[in-house]
Structure formats: C-alpha cells, structure tokens
XYZ file of C-alpha atoms in Angstrom:
746
model
C 33.557 -38.797 76.762
C 34.841 -35.268 76.943
C 38.408 -36.504 77.198
C 38.175 -38.838 74.183
C 36.586 -36.093 72.092
C 39.310 -33.579 72.935
C 41.953 -36.192 72.127
C 40.401 -36.826 68.687
C 40.391 -33.071 67.977
C 44.097 -32.839 68.893
C 44.879 -35.690 66.511
C 43.158 -33.800 63.638
C 45.063 -30.668 64.468
C 48.297 -32.535 64.401
C 47.638 -33.816 60.824
C 46.254 -30.805 59.022
C 49.121 -28.325 59.575
C 51.524 -30.929 58.220
C 49.370 -31.210 55.073
C 49.377 -27.460 54.432
C 53.193 -27.324 54.778
C 53.564 -30.147 52.323
C 51.407 -28.388 49.645
C 51.845 -24.664 49.993
C 51.246 -23.897 46.342
C 47.793 -25.284 46.231
C 46.208 -22.908 48.789
C 47.006 -19.227 49.401
C 48.164 -18.169 52.851
C 45.231 -18.004 55.218
C 44.055 -14.644 56.477
C 44.700 -13.886 60.118
C 41.877 -14.993 62.322
C 39.713 -11.999 63.375
C 39.610 -11.507 67.169
C 36.586 -12.609 68.976
C 34.332 -9.895 70.156
C 33.625 -11.751 73.398
C 36.602 -12.840 75.615
C 34.929 -15.157 78.043
C 37.094 -17.762 79.725
C 37.346 -21.166 78.114
C 35.645 -23.976 79.906
C 37.017 -27.475 79.536
C 34.340 -29.206 81.380
C 32.099 -31.840 80.214
C 29.306 -29.345 79.808
C 31.152 -27.196 77.280
C 29.412 -28.854 74.348
C 26.011 -28.183 75.656
C 26.158 -24.560 74.676
C 26.266 -25.374 70.893
C 22.931 -25.852 69.204
C 22.086 -28.364 66.625
C 21.979 -25.830 63.788
C 25.425 -24.522 64.597
C 26.790 -28.020 64.868
C 25.326 -28.821 61.439
C 27.307 -26.038 59.963
C 30.658 -27.350 61.177
C 29.783 -30.945 60.512
C 29.097 -30.186 56.864
C 32.247 -28.235 56.444
C 34.284 -30.901 58.242
C 32.912 -33.604 55.983
C 33.719 -31.756 52.816
C 37.128 -30.592 53.918
C 38.639 -34.024 55.001
C 41.131 -34.978 52.328
C 43.316 -37.659 53.821
C 42.848 -41.146 55.103
C 44.723 -40.213 58.250
C 42.026 -37.726 59.149
C 39.436 -40.439 58.503
C 41.205 -42.921 60.716
C 41.540 -40.409 63.584
C 37.886 -39.551 63.155
C 36.977 -43.168 63.427
C 39.018 -43.545 66.599
C 37.311 -40.528 68.097
C 33.985 -41.943 67.085
C 34.723 -45.129 68.993
C 35.704 -43.208 72.159
C 32.895 -40.681 71.969
C 29.173 -41.085 72.592
C 26.889 -42.672 70.075
C 25.161 -39.383 69.314
C 28.343 -38.023 67.800
C 28.690 -40.794 65.235
C 27.789 -40.258 61.591
C 28.826 -37.828 58.747
C 28.542 -34.812 61.044
C 30.404 -36.298 63.920
C 33.415 -38.120 62.519
C 35.771 -35.158 62.294
C 36.085 -32.203 64.756
C 38.369 -29.202 64.341
C 39.926 -26.597 66.559
C 37.113 -24.167 65.517
C 34.571 -26.435 67.012
C 36.603 -26.574 70.148
C 36.586 -22.792 70.246
C 32.875 -22.749 69.630
C 32.388 -25.139 72.564
C 34.549 -23.075 74.880
C 33.324 -19.592 74.159
C 30.200 -17.796 75.348
C 29.743 -15.245 72.541
C 26.600 -14.879 70.334
C 25.956 -17.681 67.896
C 26.048 -15.548 64.766
C 29.492 -14.184 65.550
C 30.785 -17.540 66.329
C 29.373 -18.999 63.123
C 31.125 -16.321 61.028
C 34.468 -16.709 62.719
C 34.441 -20.510 62.619
C 33.380 -20.628 58.965
C 36.187 -18.330 58.001
C 38.716 -20.565 59.804
C 37.261 -23.682 58.133
C 37.690 -22.163 54.714
C 41.199 -21.078 55.578
C 42.274 -24.554 56.530
C 41.014 -26.247 53.470
C 43.816 -27.616 51.302
C 42.035 -29.536 48.584
C 43.911 -29.698 45.335
C 40.686 -30.547 43.431
C 37.556 -28.545 42.816
C 36.330 -26.916 45.991
C 33.564 -29.229 47.195
C 32.882 -27.823 50.628
C 29.676 -26.429 49.421
C 27.534 -29.556 48.821
C 24.598 -27.676 47.262
C 24.882 -29.526 43.960
C 23.410 -28.116 40.792
C 20.985 -25.785 42.594
C 21.430 -22.164 41.219
C 23.035 -19.933 43.872
C 20.814 -17.031 42.752
C 18.032 -18.712 44.672
C 19.791 -17.947 47.914
C 20.572 -14.287 47.381
C 18.020 -13.168 49.934
C 18.887 -15.803 52.506
C 21.810 -15.974 55.021
C 22.748 -19.413 53.860
C 23.917 -20.900 50.496
C 22.508 -24.387 50.789
C 22.221 -27.479 52.966
C 24.529 -30.293 53.918
C 23.871 -33.967 53.803
C 21.978 -33.852 57.024
C 19.713 -31.037 55.863
C 21.317 -28.311 58.014
C 21.945 -24.780 56.632
C 25.391 -23.831 55.311
C 25.700 -20.134 56.185
C 27.395 -17.466 54.028
C 30.551 -15.812 55.277
C 29.926 -12.347 56.693
C 30.907 -9.407 54.596
C 30.972 -6.176 56.628
C 32.611 -4.018 53.937
C 30.500 -1.275 52.487
C 31.163 0.685 49.278
C 33.609 3.073 50.938
C 35.687 0.139 52.343
C 35.707 -1.515 48.951
C 36.941 1.744 47.351
C 39.672 2.118 49.987
C 40.586 -1.534 49.434
C 40.758 -0.914 45.730
C 43.104 2.006 46.201
C 45.407 0.424 48.786
C 45.481 -3.210 47.554
C 47.823 -3.476 44.484
C 46.381 -6.915 43.725
C 42.731 -5.728 43.648
C 42.680 -5.916 39.862
C 43.398 -9.667 39.967
C 41.088 -10.556 42.789
C 37.865 -12.474 42.012
C 35.118 -13.850 44.168
C 34.388 -17.592 44.256
C 30.670 -18.000 43.552
C 30.497 -21.368 45.332
C 32.112 -20.250 48.654
C 31.916 -16.466 48.487
C 35.587 -16.044 49.238
C 38.036 -13.668 47.430
C 40.755 -15.375 45.440
C 43.857 -13.765 44.046
C 44.686 -14.930 40.484
C 48.173 -16.152 39.849
C 50.310 -14.988 37.013
C 49.631 -18.085 35.079
C 45.905 -17.678 35.514
C 46.044 -14.012 34.386
C 48.026 -14.991 31.352
C 45.444 -17.619 30.606
C 42.590 -15.099 30.845
C 44.406 -12.671 28.504
C 45.033 -15.366 25.930
C 41.402 -16.384 25.947
C 40.261 -12.745 25.626
C 42.545 -12.214 22.593
C 41.150 -15.359 20.918
C 44.167 -17.575 21.451
C 44.390 -21.116 22.710
C 44.483 -21.560 26.456
C 47.308 -24.118 26.299
C 50.641 -22.383 25.533
C 52.131 -25.605 24.257
C 49.458 -26.134 21.584
C 50.563 -25.328 18.019
C 47.527 -24.680 15.777
C 49.743 -24.601 12.679
C 51.519 -27.920 13.093
C 51.622 -30.131 9.984
C 48.616 -32.369 9.554
C 49.068 -36.096 9.763
C 47.414 -37.972 6.918
C 46.150 -41.010 8.794
C 44.020 -42.212 5.826
C 45.385 -41.907 2.277
C 44.633 -43.364 -1.071
C 47.718 -45.534 -0.976
C 47.148 -49.254 -0.360
C 48.876 -50.177 2.923
C 50.287 -53.555 3.770
C 48.557 -53.832 7.093
C 44.771 -53.050 7.443
C 43.457 -50.292 9.520
C 41.549 -52.739 11.582
C 41.833 -56.487 11.772
C 38.451 -57.090 13.360
C 36.908 -60.298 12.121
C 33.903 -60.076 9.802
C 30.416 -60.165 11.392
C 28.193 -63.241 11.139
C 25.495 -61.261 9.196
C 27.949 -60.759 6.310
C 27.700 -64.569 5.573
C 23.858 -64.799 5.884
C 21.795 -63.643 2.866
C 19.813 -60.440 3.610
C 16.028 -60.720 3.467
C 15.586 -56.997 2.661
C 17.881 -57.294 -0.282
C 16.087 -60.428 -1.409
C 12.782 -58.587 -1.521
C 14.297 -55.690 -3.470
C 15.769 -58.060 -6.044
C 12.372 -59.860 -6.370
C 10.648 -56.521 -7.063
C 13.223 -55.617 -9.677
C 12.856 -58.971 -11.381
C 9.076 -58.537 -11.504
C 9.374 -55.055 -12.979
C 11.725 -56.380 -15.720
C 9.238 -59.138 -16.549
C 6.407 -56.639 -16.797
C 8.473 -54.369 -19.030
C 8.521 -51.544 -16.520
C 12.344 -51.545 -16.511
C 14.042 -51.666 -19.813
C 17.644 -52.812 -20.194
C 20.135 -50.227 -20.995
C 21.059 -50.163 -24.721
C 24.178 -48.496 -26.082
C 23.317 -45.006 -27.319
C 23.748 -44.186 -30.931
C 26.468 -41.468 -31.200
C 25.110 -40.125 -34.491
C 22.697 -37.155 -33.931
C 19.122 -37.558 -34.984
C 17.275 -34.770 -36.835
C 13.499 -34.529 -37.441
C 11.198 -31.973 -38.906
C 9.861 -29.914 -36.043
C 6.759 -28.786 -37.905
C 5.920 -31.659 -40.219
C 4.972 -34.183 -37.603
C 1.194 -34.208 -37.626
C 0.802 -37.866 -36.909
C -0.926 -38.197 -33.485
C 1.315 -41.244 -32.771
C 4.455 -39.234 -33.444
C 6.556 -37.688 -30.673
C 5.250 -34.172 -31.183
C 1.702 -35.365 -31.745
C 1.493 -36.646 -28.237
C 1.866 -33.130 -26.848
C -1.441 -31.709 -25.907
C -0.592 -28.149 -26.742
C 1.260 -28.893 -30.001
C 0.204 -26.541 -32.813
C 1.290 -27.668 -36.247
C 2.848 -25.100 -38.531
C 0.586 -23.513 -41.204
C 1.188 -25.060 -44.561
C 2.211 -23.065 -47.603
C -0.474 -22.371 -50.176
C -0.364 -24.728 -53.110
C 0.872 -23.170 -56.383
C -1.826 -21.880 -58.682
C -2.036 -21.153 -62.421
C 0.135 -18.058 -62.035
C 3.120 -20.255 -60.909
C 2.936 -22.508 -63.891
C 5.737 -22.365 -66.489
C 3.018 -22.062 -69.162
C 0.212 -20.042 -67.540
C -3.026 -19.066 -69.333
C -2.778 -15.778 -71.286
C -5.109 -13.952 -68.808
C -2.499 -14.484 -66.066
C 0.284 -12.687 -67.921
C 0.712 -9.070 -67.198
C 0.840 -6.382 -69.861
C 3.157 -3.423 -69.966
C 0.893 -1.115 -67.983
C 0.154 -3.789 -65.405
C 3.852 -4.647 -65.156
C 4.752 -0.954 -64.585
C 1.972 -0.617 -61.947
C 3.217 -3.779 -60.284
C 6.752 -2.446 -60.061
C 5.583 0.847 -58.517
C 3.643 -0.872 -55.706
C 5.147 -1.679 -52.319
C 6.208 -5.350 -51.861
C 3.629 -5.684 -49.074
C 0.830 -4.344 -51.311
C 1.452 -6.528 -54.322
C -1.085 -9.354 -54.914
C 1.657 -11.583 -56.332
C 5.262 -11.591 -55.119
C 6.545 -12.509 -58.648
C 5.780 -11.817 -62.260
C 4.177 -14.758 -64.151
C 6.231 -15.844 -67.151
C 5.688 -18.207 -70.001
C 8.258 -20.812 -71.145
C 7.946 -23.185 -74.186
C 8.943 -26.211 -72.098
C 9.825 -27.286 -68.558
C 13.431 -27.670 -69.593
C 13.670 -23.981 -70.392
C 12.617 -22.887 -66.902
C 15.728 -21.303 -65.227
C 16.474 -21.438 -61.527
C 14.300 -19.348 -59.227
C 16.339 -16.363 -58.137
C 14.502 -15.717 -54.819
C 14.427 -19.367 -53.749
C 17.030 -19.040 -50.910
C 15.412 -15.841 -49.708
C 11.907 -17.204 -49.569
C 13.188 -20.355 -47.813
C 14.988 -18.193 -45.251
C 11.886 -16.127 -44.682
C 9.880 -19.270 -44.253
C 12.243 -20.552 -41.587
C 12.110 -17.223 -39.871
C 8.323 -17.279 -39.844
C 8.336 -20.847 -38.303
C 10.957 -19.852 -35.802
C 10.037 -16.413 -34.671
C 6.253 -16.533 -35.080
C 4.822 -17.913 -31.882
C 1.602 -19.982 -31.935
C -0.716 -20.472 -29.078
C -3.846 -22.549 -28.695
C -6.614 -20.384 -27.259
C -9.887 -21.572 -25.858
C -12.656 -19.784 -27.672
C -15.458 -18.637 -25.440
C -18.836 -18.746 -27.123
C -20.421 -15.515 -25.914
C -23.271 -13.790 -27.562
C -22.302 -10.182 -28.239
C -25.836 -9.199 -27.247
C -25.150 -10.434 -23.754
C -22.285 -7.983 -23.270
C -24.544 -4.983 -23.952
C -26.202 -3.734 -20.770
C -29.929 -4.169 -20.598
C -31.350 -0.741 -21.055
C -34.970 0.186 -21.606
C -36.178 1.094 -25.002
C -36.324 4.812 -25.798
C -40.039 4.578 -26.590
C -40.653 3.531 -22.967
C -38.866 6.572 -21.676
C -40.978 9.215 -23.388
C -41.707 12.110 -23.314
C -38.494 13.659 -24.509
C -37.653 16.070 -27.459
C -37.376 14.285 -30.783
C -37.492 16.811 -33.586
C -36.990 20.482 -34.364
C -40.193 22.558 -33.956
C -39.239 26.273 -34.296
C -36.331 28.332 -35.382
C -35.897 31.832 -33.816
C -34.049 34.067 -36.330
C -33.034 37.701 -35.875
C -29.487 37.824 -34.467
C -26.737 38.787 -36.890
C -23.904 37.079 -34.896
C -23.477 33.983 -32.781
C -25.882 33.584 -29.884
C -24.042 32.813 -26.685
C -26.669 32.458 -24.004
C -30.360 31.666 -23.423
C -32.838 31.905 -20.588
C -36.576 31.044 -20.208
C -38.994 32.871 -18.048
C -40.371 30.923 -14.955
C -43.772 30.578 -16.640
C -42.239 29.301 -19.919
C -43.917 31.954 -22.121
C -40.882 34.134 -22.952
C -37.388 33.464 -24.051
C -34.328 35.767 -23.668
C -31.221 35.362 -25.882
C -27.981 37.329 -25.933
C -25.733 37.633 -28.846
C -22.333 39.021 -29.939
C -24.185 41.666 -32.050
C -24.699 43.678 -28.789
C -28.420 43.052 -28.502
C -30.727 41.229 -26.128
C -33.839 39.788 -27.790
C -37.020 38.667 -26.052
C -39.048 35.990 -27.871
C -42.433 34.578 -27.537
C -41.898 30.812 -27.197
C -45.081 29.570 -28.823
C -44.731 31.734 -31.990
C -41.015 32.430 -32.411
C -41.900 36.159 -32.537
C -39.297 38.683 -31.394
C -41.272 40.726 -28.924
C -38.546 43.197 -27.900
C -34.958 43.978 -28.755
C -32.735 45.784 -26.277
C -29.401 47.155 -27.385
C -26.880 46.811 -24.584
C -23.806 48.143 -26.418
C -21.562 45.120 -25.999
C -21.243 41.342 -26.222
C -23.759 39.584 -24.029
C -21.895 36.842 -22.152
C -24.743 35.563 -19.976
C -28.439 35.954 -19.461
C -30.445 34.777 -16.494
C -34.212 35.246 -15.905
C -35.191 35.672 -12.198
C -36.696 32.284 -11.133
C -39.177 33.993 -8.781
C -42.548 34.202 -10.675
C -43.545 37.393 -8.686
C -40.494 39.307 -9.965
C -40.019 40.260 -13.582
C -36.349 40.803 -13.991
C -33.639 39.656 -16.353
C -29.889 39.841 -15.454
C -27.611 40.465 -18.428
C -23.810 40.241 -18.259
C -22.371 42.828 -20.628
C -18.542 43.505 -20.473
C -17.811 44.502 -16.826
C -21.465 45.230 -15.735
C -24.500 43.275 -14.872
C -27.668 44.946 -16.163
C -31.058 44.306 -14.378
C -33.849 44.734 -16.900
C -37.578 44.784 -16.485
C -38.906 43.497 -19.858
C -42.505 44.381 -18.841
C -43.843 41.225 -20.434
C -46.796 39.231 -19.273
C -48.725 40.349 -16.293
C -48.678 44.165 -15.757
C -49.160 43.700 -12.003
C -45.960 41.633 -11.783
C -44.026 44.145 -13.836
C -45.325 47.019 -11.643
C -44.700 45.167 -8.494
C -41.047 44.695 -9.587
C -40.624 48.407 -10.097
C -42.134 49.130 -6.693
C -39.767 46.656 -5.092
C -36.717 48.280 -6.644
C -37.799 51.848 -5.851
C -38.570 50.971 -2.117
C -34.903 50.684 -1.391
C -33.544 53.326 0.916
C -29.721 53.722 0.692
C -27.907 53.704 4.030
C -26.506 56.874 5.536
C -22.933 55.447 5.557
C -22.398 53.302 2.469
C -20.224 50.311 3.170
C -17.212 49.455 1.150
C -18.158 46.847 -1.513
C -16.452 45.136 -4.381
C -19.104 46.292 -6.783
C -21.050 49.596 -7.390
C -24.809 49.731 -7.668
C -25.983 52.465 -10.081
C -29.540 53.580 -10.813
C -30.567 53.775 -14.431
C -31.182 57.073 -16.165
C -34.521 58.118 -17.522
C -33.520 57.194 -21.088
C -32.367 53.802 -19.920
C -35.583 53.317 -17.919
C -37.509 53.775 -21.078
C -35.640 50.832 -22.556
C -36.292 48.715 -19.471
C -33.016 49.129 -17.588
C -33.464 49.469 -13.886
C -30.068 48.839 -12.217
C -26.496 48.516 -13.230
C -23.866 46.729 -11.154
C -20.367 47.686 -12.072
C -17.503 45.354 -11.222
C -14.396 46.794 -13.057
C -13.602 43.312 -14.518
C -15.311 41.452 -17.414
C -18.209 39.346 -16.268
C -18.444 35.817 -17.808
C -21.554 34.407 -16.052
C -24.448 35.418 -13.957
C -26.876 33.090 -12.123
C -29.823 33.490 -9.758
C -30.542 31.829 -6.493
C -33.715 29.811 -6.400
C -35.601 32.446 -4.313
C -34.607 35.248 -6.646
C -33.021 37.636 -4.093
C -29.368 36.644 -4.629
C -27.337 36.340 -7.789
C -23.730 35.169 -8.308
C -21.363 36.497 -10.944
C -18.070 35.139 -12.207
C -15.346 37.663 -13.170
C -12.544 37.017 -15.627
C -9.739 38.013 -13.180
C -7.184 36.416 -10.931
C -7.386 36.143 -7.194
C -10.116 35.570 -4.618
C -12.525 38.131 -6.179
C -13.487 35.906 -9.119
C -16.844 35.095 -7.503
C -19.141 37.799 -6.133
C -22.593 37.385 -4.552
C -25.078 40.250 -4.840
C -28.262 40.749 -2.751
C -31.008 42.522 -4.709
C -33.147 43.714 -1.780
C -30.343 45.371 0.136
C -28.142 46.137 -2.870
C -25.114 44.707 -1.189
C -22.140 42.789 -2.750
C -19.660 40.500 -1.077
C -16.794 38.251 -1.924
C -17.310 34.944 -0.277
C -13.776 33.612 -0.651
C -10.441 34.653 0.783
C -8.202 32.720 -1.523
C -8.341 31.378 -5.026
C -8.236 27.658 -6.121
C -7.699 28.245 -9.747
C -9.504 29.943 -12.593
C -13.279 29.747 -11.961
C -15.334 28.595 -14.905
C -18.903 28.288 -13.585
C -20.892 28.713 -10.439
C -24.314 27.397 -9.420
C -26.599 27.588 -6.385
C -27.930 24.443 -4.740
C -31.720 24.295 -5.325
C -32.762 23.590 -1.774
C -29.683 23.882 0.555
C -27.299 26.741 1.350
C -24.632 25.415 -0.913
C -22.596 27.115 -3.715
C -20.878 24.973 -6.388
C -17.767 26.451 -7.888
C -16.246 24.777 -10.947
C -12.577 25.427 -11.711
C -10.570 23.952 -14.552
C -9.859 20.639 -12.824
C -12.317 20.342 -9.893
C -15.672 21.269 -8.537
C -15.863 22.521 -4.972
C -19.017 22.488 -2.857
C -19.158 25.250 -0.192
C -21.554 25.598 2.708
C -22.495 29.379 2.777
C -23.727 29.459 6.370
C -20.842 27.516 7.884
C -18.413 29.106 5.470
C -16.497 25.948 4.890
C -15.621 23.512 2.114
C -17.952 20.505 2.140
C -16.792 18.444 -0.798
C -14.330 18.450 -3.592
C -15.474 16.638 -6.784
C -12.765 15.337 -9.152
C -14.183 15.040 -12.719
C -10.859 13.806 -14.127
C -11.168 16.268 -17.047
C -8.706 18.534 -18.660
C -10.890 21.666 -18.643
C -14.400 21.965 -17.164
C -16.643 24.136 -19.353
C -20.194 23.878 -17.935
C -22.099 22.886 -14.802
C -25.646 21.933 -13.830
C -27.313 20.743 -10.646
C -30.169 18.266 -10.500
C -33.448 19.738 -9.209
C -33.312 17.329 -6.195
C -29.796 18.560 -5.439
C -28.122 15.127 -5.009
C -26.568 14.876 -8.445
C -24.318 17.141 -10.554
C -23.273 17.008 -14.182
C -20.470 18.891 -15.781
C -19.150 19.170 -19.398
C -15.581 19.568 -20.465
C -13.687 20.678 -23.513
C -12.290 17.194 -23.969
C -15.667 15.793 -25.055
C -16.731 14.319 -21.683
C -19.925 14.599 -19.709
C -19.422 13.578 -16.120
C -22.217 12.626 -13.730
C -21.590 12.938 -9.968
C -23.701 11.361 -7.249
C -22.960 13.522 -4.163
C -24.213 10.804 -1.789
C -22.038 8.092 -3.361
C -18.535 9.500 -3.954
C -16.401 12.398 -5.019
C -15.337 10.462 -8.011
C -17.515 10.308 -11.210
C -20.408 7.934 -11.126
C -20.516 7.775 -14.927
C -18.521 9.400 -17.789
C -20.348 9.789 -21.115
C -18.307 10.248 -24.319
C -21.036 10.630 -26.854
C -19.901 13.899 -28.359
C -16.997 14.127 -30.851
C -15.935 17.696 -29.956
C -15.895 19.967 -26.925
C -18.975 20.384 -24.756
C -20.234 23.952 -24.342
C -23.358 23.540 -22.140
C -25.230 21.053 -20.019
C -28.723 21.365 -18.435
C -31.216 19.480 -16.306
C -34.993 19.594 -16.895
C -36.808 21.016 -13.798
C -39.597 18.406 -13.842
C -38.820 15.534 -16.136
C -35.915 13.026 -15.704
C -34.013 14.526 -18.684
C -30.664 16.208 -19.168
C -29.032 17.422 -22.353
C -25.607 18.501 -23.609
C -24.630 20.791 -26.440
C -21.285 20.458 -28.307
C -19.196 22.006 -30.987
C -20.119 19.169 -33.272
C -23.512 20.943 -33.820
C -25.610 18.285 -32.010
C -27.626 18.223 -28.845
C -27.839 14.824 -27.093
C -30.799 14.277 -24.793
C -30.407 11.566 -22.205
C -32.878 10.050 -19.779
C -31.559 10.446 -16.206
C -33.843 8.939 -13.634
C -32.825 9.552 -9.943
C -34.702 7.202 -7.599
C -35.823 7.973 -4.092
C -34.321 4.772 -2.932
C -30.738 5.546 -1.956
C -29.682 1.952 -2.655
C -30.625 2.161 -6.302
C -28.139 3.934 -8.667
C -29.400 6.509 -11.200
C -30.400 5.219 -14.582
C -28.710 7.026 -17.464
C -29.845 6.204 -20.989
C -29.153 8.368 -24.116
C -32.352 8.652 -26.046
C -31.980 11.207 -28.819
C -29.448 13.094 -30.945
C -30.814 16.418 -32.103
C -29.093 18.135 -35.101
C -29.984 21.442 -36.765
C -27.261 24.001 -36.223
C -24.576 24.577 -38.829
C -21.014 24.844 -37.793
C -19.589 28.417 -37.943
C -16.010 29.172 -37.092
C -15.676 25.630 -35.923
C -18.376 26.363 -33.242
C -21.685 24.553 -32.957
C -24.080 24.718 -30.060
C -23.133 27.367 -27.509
C -25.975 27.097 -24.910
C -28.937 24.988 -24.150
C -31.847 25.228 -21.688
C -35.004 23.270 -21.033
C -38.534 24.571 -20.946
C -39.765 24.805 -17.289
C -43.043 22.804 -17.820
C -42.759 20.986 -21.193
C -40.278 18.448 -22.426
C -38.803 20.945 -24.789
C -35.210 21.998 -25.224
C -33.816 25.344 -26.593
C -30.392 25.599 -28.190
C -28.433 28.586 -29.383
C -25.674 28.184 -31.951
C -22.857 29.977 -33.680
C -25.014 30.260 -36.837
C -27.060 33.044 -35.148
C -30.211 31.050 -34.551
C -32.161 29.730 -31.604
C -33.927 26.401 -32.138
C -36.702 24.670 -30.162
C -36.792 20.873 -30.219
C -40.005 19.273 -28.974
C-alpha cells in the first residue's frame, strides 16, 4: 500500500511542473520554500503516514481537491486510489502532493508543518480561473478574523490561514526595501500577497480617473440607428402571429357592451362639430334659474339701474325744473354731493331732444362698476345685540355708592392739587397752588384752619394711625410735619410728646435728608418738623402703621425715592439704581412691599429681602397715578392716555382689565377702604365711580362694573379733576379741581 501511494505521488509531481512551465504568465514565480525548523530524517516506512492526524490530512485534502486542474492529475489520482487502501478513497484521498509526502516523513510540530505545506500548496497552484482553493462559499471572511482558519472543506475539516510572522517593523522595512510594495495587494480569499502587473495598474488608474476599463472601447463612436421611421422592405421580426390575435377578446367585448349601454342611456353623447363662431352672452343679465349662470349656487346678479323718474323726462313738470339760484348752487356742488347728476330740461317734443352728451361716459362707468365691484353672498347671522353685551348686575343692586354732589368746599384762590382725610373721617386737608393748606370740617364744609406754607403744595397725607395727629405736606424741596391740633386734645398732646421724646444720637449718621426742628413761631402755626431734601418733592405717602413715610423727588438717579422713619428720624434711599422717572409710590397695606410706578411699568419690591418681586406692564404711554386695594392683591393705575388699568397680582403681570371710560387724561385713582368701590378723576371734569368686588375665592375673577359718572367741576386751563379720595367709613368721595373748589359726592 505504501509503495502504490508513493508511486501515485510521483506521478502527480511529474505532471504539475510541466503545467507550470507551459503557463508561466498565469501564476507568478513561487517564493522559495522556507526551511523546516526540524531536520529529522525522513522515514519511508509503511508507518510514515501514521504520524499525520485527521485534521492535518483534511487541510491538504481540501487544498488538493481545489487545486487539481487537469484530467491527467485526476487519472493518476484514480490509479493511486485503486492501488491504495479503501480509507484513502474519496475527495480527500484522490490526489497527494509532495508536501504531503514531506508531512508524512518529518517529525516536526504539526503547526509548523501545516504552515509550510500550505504555503507550498498555494505556490504550486496554476489555475487560470478564479482562485477556488478556498471553498468557503459566500460566508463573510470577517467571521473568521479571530480564528486560525478561514473556513471548511467539503469534508468539514478546517482550512487554516497562512502564518504571517511579520510585525510592523518588518512591514516598514519591506516597504522601504521592496520597490514593488506600492503595487502589492493581499488576496482576501487566500491571504496571499499578489503583485499587480502593469496592465492591472493601468486598469486601476483608468477606473480611478472615471474612464472605461476597456482601452478598446470608444464612448464617442457614432450611434447606429437600428429603428428609424423609414419603412423597410424586410420586417424586424418575422415571427408568425399568435393564435389569440384571431380569437375575439372577451374583455374588449365587455367594454364595448358597456359603451353601447352608456350611449343608449344618453350618458355618452356623440361628438358634434364645434361652431367656430364665438358666442357672447350678457354676464349679468342672466337671472333665469335654468340659464347657465343661474345654476351656480353663489351667482349674484348685478344690481339693476334705477328706472328713470320725472326729472329724466323730456317734458318734466315745472317743479322739477331748476331756477337760476338752484342752478348756480348745483354747479358749485361737488359731483359726488349732487342729488341729480344732470340738469332737468324741457323740450317741446321728443324729436327735439338732442343726443345725451354723457352717454358713453356713463356706460363706461357702468361697465367699470360691474367689472371692478366684487359681490359676495354672505350668510347673515341672526344675533340679538343684547346677547353680545355682558351680563352685568344693575347699579341699583350694587348700592351704596356716591350718586350726587352734597357739599362744595370753597376758599382756595388757585387750583387744588391734593386732598387727604383724617383716619376718623371728621377732617379734610387740602393743598393748593395759592401757598396755603386748609383744614375743613367734613360735615359742614367749614374751613377750620388755614396754614400758609409759602409755596405750592404738591402733596398732602394724613397719618393713618388714629393715635397720632400729624399731617405731612410736600412744599417745594421740603416735607412739613404739622400737628393741626384738631379733634381729641389727648391725641394732639400725645403726638407732641412723641416727637419731643426723640434723643439725637451722639454721632449723627450721613443721611440723604436733613431733619430740622421747627422754631417757636412755626410751632405756634402747628409745624413740628421739617425734612429738607434739596430737590423738589412731588409726592408723600404714609405707611399703614404711621411710622414710615415715602417721598418722591423730581430728580434723576437712584435717589428719586426716599423712606423716612419718624420715630428715629432717619432717612434712607432703598435703591441703588434708577429704572426711569418715578411717578408714584405706595406701600402695601399688609405686607412689606413697596410699589414704584415709573412711566411705563410698576415694580413691586420686597423691602425685607431687598429684591424685585414683580414687574407689572400696564401697556400705557405714561402712568400718572397709583392705588392699592385694601386687601393688597389688586392694583389700579391711571395714565395720561385715558386708560385705567386693573392688575390682579395673583393672576398675571399683564392687565386684567383696561377701562377707557374717560375722554382725557386721568389724574388720580383711589380705592375705598371698606366698600367695594374705586374711582378715577380726569381732565374732562368728571369722576367715574365703579363697583370693584374682589372675592375671597381665588378661582373667581373680580367683578368690575361702572356705576356712576359724577360731574361738577368746571374746566380751568384745560384741567379738570386733579385729586380724589374716599371717606374712610362712608361711601363718599372727595374731589379737588382746577377751579379751586373741593366737592363732596355722597
């Protein structure tokens, strides 16, 4: 058996070198065979094949099967198979090479033998077709990247990869030494390096430059017109006609029957020759519903011209003829203002009537009206106008509120700018441009006391604390604190004791204002303290507890607003920067908030945290006045552009409601301390009282209803009502005007 097997191998070796010499151009020169690491003597005994395992034998059998190209090798393999044992028959045992003989005769490790023999097997392949030694098939080779083999042969045995012992340094040296390194590529199927020929390099360059791979292909060769419009003698195809072309089609029969039925029913009309003459019709005169335009649903007929009357007659009645004065007046009028567009004339007969001179012009205007005036059919919605008006309660159900003028307080010689009522509602203080402060008794309109302050009184504020009898008066650049000594003498005396109990500190601190004691003469008038600022004071207002008061100065910068503490006689500027010209300030009635109104916005500051809480945007050109609801959750402001804006602080920073009841600028707004009322005074001389109910339920919006318009002031210098204030306990409102009077509406 051993002898026959070796004879078969010798036959194979005798055939393959002859093949390689006959086709040298198909396969590059094989690399020299690496020397074996183990030089054990070759054994030619019968037991030489026993040292090769099944896995190694499967490698060579697969490569031999894929590398056999000629029928001679197959015949010799068959002869060897006949002489050999039956275990060597089959795809893996038909052909044996010299590498297998070397494997059988050597005693080296199996891995080294496999690498050497595999390299020799690849070197001896001389296939001129696609390399099919690797019989993996369509399996992606990426699946075998982490394995030592690249697939399996037909018997299921592994096909190992060729060993590559070169590292990166060896590859770099090979790149430097090998001049053909740039044209060397690796075969992904076998893992072997291949050197590209000049023809292959030229083909790659042509493909990279976007040219055709075939050098003999001419992309610009003249096109051959195989099919043309000329009738040829011989047909393109002489295939005999199909049998179905002689048999009637059932589908076409069904289509024809449907068309016949449609013609009988009148659904399909035969084509008639079209009349070449154009057809004209009156676009606006077709009012017949059966006409073409009448069938349109949205067709609107043109309005008809008015029928001629007696004035258009050639013999009109005498009363239609115009006289000389009427004719002159008619000629002086504009054409659009004339009742008649022509002059009536009288003729003795119809034959004497001349041609109408404006006939073409009127016809042209009529055509323009019909052509350019669009008409649209609108669906009229039957809506009762009363349903569009919001359902508001009747004013009689919202009483009490002031309805008429009760008293007039006269005594000022110039316009009265400001008002203030005592906490008990018994006394009224008013300041005027005549340089005086007058104190009135509310019930009788009697002037109890007149204090000359020597300047225009810009603002007056009565201390809201009922145990303190003080009035703050803003005169020029000072704030005067007066004790009017009205009412309870104990309260007046207690106020003087409170002011005299102050002990000045040893080291006075630097303050933005100076506190000055009144002289003996001024104390006789009632003046107790004078706070000097150096800038004109435009407003003064008290805190609810009566110890702090805020003033607004007519200056630029962050010192526009100052806060004074009466008990400690200290002054401070709460802001470090300015956000515009300050118009009004107000204290929150229950929380440590300060509201500052500039020209375009209202800012809400937290005094304890010293931070901005909210910024209200009234959307007005110029804010003029400010008032806070007694509950503290709502704010109203008036503006010089005739708007009254209501803010709900819990709802939004945008206006909840904007009222435009006044015709001129608003000068003052005010809330009633107890009743759900608020009022606004304007330069139109009126005071509008509104019902403003704020509910405890946060889900229910405030109810705003105007209830009464109060008039009584006369306009002076285009100024009307300058200030308003409510009585603290009664539903009464006081108003001061430019006419020098103070009026009480109850």
